[in-house]
Amino acid sequence: MSKDRRAIGSAGFGKYEYAVYPDYETGHEALIVMLRGSRYRNLTLLEASVRYVEEDPDHGPKIAKMSNLDPNRKISSLSDEEFERYWKAIEKNERWEVGEEDFIPKWIISGVHKKRGVITEYLVCINKESIWLPKQEAIKWTMEGKLHAILVHMKNGNHYLRPEHGQHGFVVIT
């Protein structure tokens, strides 16, 4: 997940979290750099598997069998051909696949209407299009991930929206 390996994010969670890369080449390069780096090169294939995928104790034996390599060999001792068999086995076992990125446009709040100090409508914009949304509709859009805002749940059961962290406050339009 290191930034110097150019991950653009992660998927999964907890011990099942893994890095996401912009393309296969970048992810492959990250794997090679990691395996040839100081944290892995002096480990045996079994030791490397424990470090790489500690939640799967069968990872090491599977990789050794798939690559037809001795699991007690150190990564640094592998020839170029053996190293290629090794990383190919890891990629096959991990079921590396190229995914697709979904672009979900998000609207931004550029203004609000208030009645007696309470926000009743939000002016939301995307590109050059603007529309007024009633408060409940804006809350729904936020919950659906369509609107850049933070949904705040109050103790009394009411909800309101506030700007995302680092954004300016909403402008009151009368």
mmCIF file of C-alpha atoms in Angstrom:
data_model
loop_
_atom_site.group_PDB
_atom_site.id
_atom_site.type_symbol
_atom_site.label_atom_id
_atom_site.label_comp_id
_atom_site.label_asym_id
_atom_site.label_seq_id
_atom_site.Cartn_x
_atom_site.Cartn_y
_atom_site.Cartn_z
ATOM 1 C CA MET A 1 0.000 0.000 0.000
ATOM 2 C CA SER A 2 3.048 2.221 -0.030
ATOM 3 C CA LYS A 3 2.742 5.502 -1.933
ATOM 4 C CA ASP A 4 6.167 4.928 -3.488
ATOM 5 C CA ARG A 5 4.654 1.931 -5.251
ATOM 6 C CA ARG A 6 2.032 4.203 -6.861
ATOM 7 C CA ALA A 7 -1.147 2.634 -5.491
ATOM 8 C CA ILE A 8 -4.168 4.827 -6.204
ATOM 9 C CA GLY A 9 -6.290 3.374 -3.430
ATOM 10 C CA SER A 10 -7.351 0.195 -1.728
ATOM 11 C CA ALA A 11 -10.201 -2.278 -1.760
ATOM 12 C CA GLY A 12 -11.488 -4.659 0.858
ATOM 13 C CA PHE A 13 -10.969 -3.928 4.522
ATOM 14 C CA GLY A 14 -9.026 -5.044 7.564
ATOM 15 C CA LYS A 15 -6.724 -7.973 6.967
ATOM 16 C CA TYR A 16 -8.322 -8.491 3.544
ATOM 17 C CA GLU A 17 -7.424 -5.028 2.254
ATOM 18 C CA TYR A 18 -5.324 -4.839 -0.879
ATOM 19 C CA ALA A 19 -3.816 -2.123 -3.034
ATOM 20 C CA VAL A 20 -5.435 -0.871 -6.229
ATOM 21 C CA TYR A 21 -3.255 0.369 -9.079
ATOM 22 C CA PRO A 22 -4.112 2.466 -12.137
ATOM 23 C CA ASP A 23 -3.156 -0.380 -14.487
ATOM 24 C CA TYR A 24 -1.650 -3.874 -14.580
ATOM 25 C CA GLU A 25 1.847 -2.618 -15.383
ATOM 26 C CA THR A 26 1.983 -0.385 -12.299
ATOM 27 C CA GLY A 27 0.671 -3.139 -10.020
ATOM 28 C CA HIS A 28 3.076 -5.670 -11.493
ATOM 29 C CA GLU A 29 5.993 -3.279 -11.042
ATOM 30 C CA ALA A 30 4.967 -2.739 -7.399
ATOM 31 C CA LEU A 31 5.008 -6.508 -6.798
ATOM 32 C CA ILE A 32 8.453 -6.906 -8.382
ATOM 33 C CA VAL A 33 9.903 -3.932 -6.489
ATOM 34 C CA MET A 34 8.462 -5.272 -3.237
ATOM 35 C CA LEU A 35 9.781 -8.826 -3.742
ATOM 36 C CA ARG A 36 13.243 -7.609 -4.761
ATOM 37 C CA GLY A 37 13.319 -4.981 -2.009
ATOM 38 C CA SER A 38 15.083 -5.159 1.324
ATOM 39 C CA ARG A 39 12.036 -6.437 3.250
ATOM 40 C CA TYR A 40 11.611 -9.553 1.073
ATOM 41 C CA ARG A 41 14.736 -10.475 -0.895
ATOM 42 C CA ASN A 42 16.455 -12.283 2.008
ATOM 43 C CA LEU A 43 13.353 -14.240 3.016
ATOM 44 C CA THR A 44 12.515 -17.761 1.962
ATOM 45 C CA LEU A 45 9.426 -18.221 -0.213
ATOM 46 C CA LEU A 46 7.560 -19.459 2.881
ATOM 47 C CA GLU A 47 8.688 -16.515 5.017
ATOM 48 C CA ALA A 48 7.765 -14.083 2.251
ATOM 49 C CA SER A 49 4.286 -15.612 2.021
ATOM 50 C CA VAL A 50 3.749 -15.240 5.763
ATOM 51 C CA ARG A 51 4.711 -11.573 5.528
ATOM 52 C CA TYR A 52 2.731 -10.987 2.309
ATOM 53 C CA VAL A 53 -0.491 -12.832 3.182
ATOM 54 C CA GLU A 54 -0.374 -13.662 6.872
ATOM 55 C CA GLU A 55 -4.080 -14.566 6.997
ATOM 56 C CA ASP A 56 -3.548 -17.477 4.557
ATOM 57 C CA PRO A 57 -1.132 -20.064 6.017
ATOM 58 C CA ASP A 58 -1.431 -22.135 2.823
ATOM 59 C CA HIS A 59 -0.187 -19.295 0.615
ATOM 60 C CA GLY A 60 3.482 -20.321 0.763
ATOM 61 C CA PRO A 61 2.966 -24.002 -0.089
ATOM 62 C CA LYS A 62 0.521 -23.060 -2.895
ATOM 63 C CA ILE A 63 3.000 -20.619 -4.451
ATOM 64 C CA ALA A 64 5.874 -23.093 -4.137
ATOM 65 C CA LYS A 65 3.806 -25.818 -5.807
ATOM 66 C CA MET A 66 2.498 -23.515 -8.563
ATOM 67 C CA SER A 67 6.010 -22.238 -9.331
ATOM 68 C CA ASN A 68 7.673 -25.640 -8.846
ATOM 69 C CA LEU A 69 10.220 -24.086 -6.469
ATOM 70 C CA ASP A 70 11.615 -25.170 -3.103
ATOM 71 C CA PRO A 71 9.690 -23.178 -0.460
ATOM 72 C CA ASN A 72 12.867 -22.906 1.636
ATOM 73 C CA ARG A 73 14.785 -21.047 -1.104
ATOM 74 C CA LYS A 74 15.533 -17.409 -0.509
ATOM 75 C CA ILE A 75 14.078 -14.983 -3.028
ATOM 76 C CA SER A 76 17.558 -13.537 -3.611
ATOM 77 C CA SER A 77 18.804 -16.970 -4.715
ATOM 78 C CA LEU A 78 16.274 -17.320 -7.550
ATOM 79 C CA SER A 79 17.486 -17.056 -11.128
ATOM 80 C CA ASP A 80 15.609 -14.645 -13.421
ATOM 81 C CA GLU A 81 13.587 -17.559 -14.845
ATOM 82 C CA GLU A 82 12.756 -18.886 -11.347
ATOM 83 C CA PHE A 83 11.862 -15.398 -10.131
ATOM 84 C CA GLU A 84 9.489 -15.012 -13.074
ATOM 85 C CA ARG A 85 7.813 -18.340 -12.230
ATOM 86 C CA TYR A 86 7.531 -17.137 -8.634
ATOM 87 C CA TRP A 87 5.827 -13.786 -9.364
ATOM 88 C CA LYS A 88 3.596 -15.374 -12.005
ATOM 89 C CA ALA A 89 2.440 -17.909 -9.399
ATOM 90 C CA ILE A 90 1.647 -15.087 -6.971
ATOM 91 C CA GLU A 91 -0.348 -13.186 -9.608
ATOM 92 C CA LYS A 92 -2.223 -16.334 -10.611
ATOM 93 C CA ASN A 93 -2.968 -17.249 -6.996
ATOM 94 C CA GLU A 94 -4.083 -13.703 -6.201
ATOM 95 C CA ARG A 95 -6.317 -13.777 -9.307
ATOM 96 C CA TRP A 96 -5.014 -10.425 -10.470
ATOM 97 C CA GLU A 97 -7.418 -8.857 -12.865
ATOM 98 C CA VAL A 98 -7.825 -5.525 -14.529
ATOM 99 C CA GLY A 99 -10.878 -3.756 -13.217
ATOM 100 C CA GLU A 100 -12.867 -0.837 -14.470
ATOM 101 C CA GLU A 101 -13.311 2.504 -12.886
ATOM 102 C CA ASP A 102 -16.809 3.893 -12.617
ATOM 103 C CA PHE A 103 -17.012 7.644 -12.784
ATOM 104 C CA ILE A 104 -19.882 8.830 -10.648
ATOM 105 C CA PRO A 105 -20.385 12.558 -11.081
ATOM 106 C CA LYS A 106 -21.034 14.370 -7.839
ATOM 107 C CA TRP A 107 -22.954 17.566 -7.504
ATOM 108 C CA ILE A 108 -21.703 20.357 -5.259
ATOM 109 C CA ILE A 109 -23.721 22.690 -3.075
ATOM 110 C CA SER A 110 -23.224 26.289 -4.129
ATOM 111 C CA GLY A 111 -25.924 27.950 -2.058
ATOM 112 C CA VAL A 112 -28.826 27.511 0.340
ATOM 113 C CA HIS A 113 -32.227 29.005 1.056
ATOM 114 C CA LYS A 114 -33.119 29.560 4.690
ATOM 115 C CA LYS A 115 -36.435 30.206 6.404
ATOM 116 C CA ARG A 116 -36.200 31.573 9.919
ATOM 117 C CA GLY A 117 -32.551 30.498 10.136
ATOM 118 C CA VAL A 118 -33.146 26.908 8.980
ATOM 119 C CA ILE A 119 -31.930 25.606 5.619
ATOM 120 C CA THR A 120 -34.865 24.459 3.496
ATOM 121 C CA GLU A 121 -33.281 24.106 0.045
ATOM 122 C CA TYR A 122 -29.858 23.555 -1.466
ATOM 123 C CA LEU A 123 -28.654 24.938 -4.784
ATOM 124 C CA VAL A 124 -26.644 22.102 -6.304
ATOM 125 C CA CYS A 125 -24.453 22.355 -9.385
ATOM 126 C CA ILE A 126 -22.614 20.101 -11.770
ATOM 127 C CA ASN A 127 -20.744 21.495 -14.744
ATOM 128 C CA LYS A 128 -22.935 24.459 -15.742
ATOM 129 C CA GLU A 129 -26.241 22.983 -14.573
ATOM 130 C CA SER A 130 -27.861 24.146 -11.325
ATOM 131 C CA ILE A 131 -31.040 23.039 -9.588
ATOM 132 C CA TRP A 132 -32.691 23.678 -6.243
ATOM 133 C CA LEU A 133 -33.263 20.592 -4.086
ATOM 134 C CA PRO A 134 -35.491 20.399 -1.027
ATOM 135 C CA LYS A 135 -33.531 19.555 2.119
ATOM 136 C CA GLN A 136 -34.748 15.930 2.276
ATOM 137 C CA GLU A 137 -33.833 15.318 -1.371
ATOM 138 C CA ALA A 138 -30.343 16.771 -0.818
ATOM 139 C CA ILE A 139 -29.909 14.483 2.192
ATOM 140 C CA LYS A 140 -30.973 11.514 0.045
ATOM 141 C CA TRP A 141 -28.484 12.469 -2.693
ATOM 142 C CA THR A 142 -25.720 12.733 -0.083
ATOM 143 C CA MET A 143 -26.534 9.273 1.261
ATOM 144 C CA GLU A 144 -26.415 7.915 -2.307
ATOM 145 C CA GLY A 145 -22.985 9.481 -2.889
ATOM 146 C CA LYS A 146 -24.256 11.913 -5.522
ATOM 147 C CA LEU A 147 -23.611 15.112 -3.572
ATOM 148 C CA HIS A 148 -20.402 16.500 -2.038
ATOM 149 C CA ALA A 149 -21.546 17.084 1.543
ATOM 150 C CA ILE A 150 -21.326 15.512 4.987
ATOM 151 C CA LEU A 151 -24.525 14.163 6.516
ATOM 152 C CA VAL A 152 -24.750 15.025 10.201
ATOM 153 C CA HIS A 153 -27.029 12.969 12.473
ATOM 154 C CA MET A 154 -28.236 14.927 15.481
ATOM 155 C CA LYS A 155 -29.189 13.316 18.801
ATOM 156 C CA ASN A 156 -32.797 14.464 18.379
ATOM 157 C CA GLY A 157 -33.068 12.415 15.164
ATOM 158 C CA ASN A 158 -32.806 15.340 12.760
ATOM 159 C CA HIS A 159 -30.261 15.510 9.961
ATOM 160 C CA TYR A 160 -28.473 18.318 8.235
ATOM 161 C CA LEU A 161 -25.727 18.753 5.673
ATOM 162 C CA ARG A 162 -22.443 20.522 6.123
ATOM 163 C CA PRO A 163 -19.570 21.133 3.677
ATOM 164 C CA GLU A 164 -16.938 18.424 3.298
ATOM 165 C CA HIS A 165 -13.735 18.916 5.285
ATOM 166 C CA GLY A 166 -11.663 21.764 3.932
ATOM 167 C CA GLN A 167 -14.503 23.259 1.868
ATOM 168 C CA HIS A 168 -16.043 26.695 2.333
ATOM 169 C CA GLY A 169 -19.354 27.107 4.140
ATOM 170 C CA PHE A 170 -22.570 27.198 2.162
ATOM 171 C CA VAL A 171 -23.579 30.624 0.819
ATOM 172 C CA VAL A 172 -27.030 31.851 1.816
ATOM 173 C CA ILE A 173 -28.959 33.038 -1.234
ATOM 174 C CA THR A 174 -32.041 35.085 -0.426
#
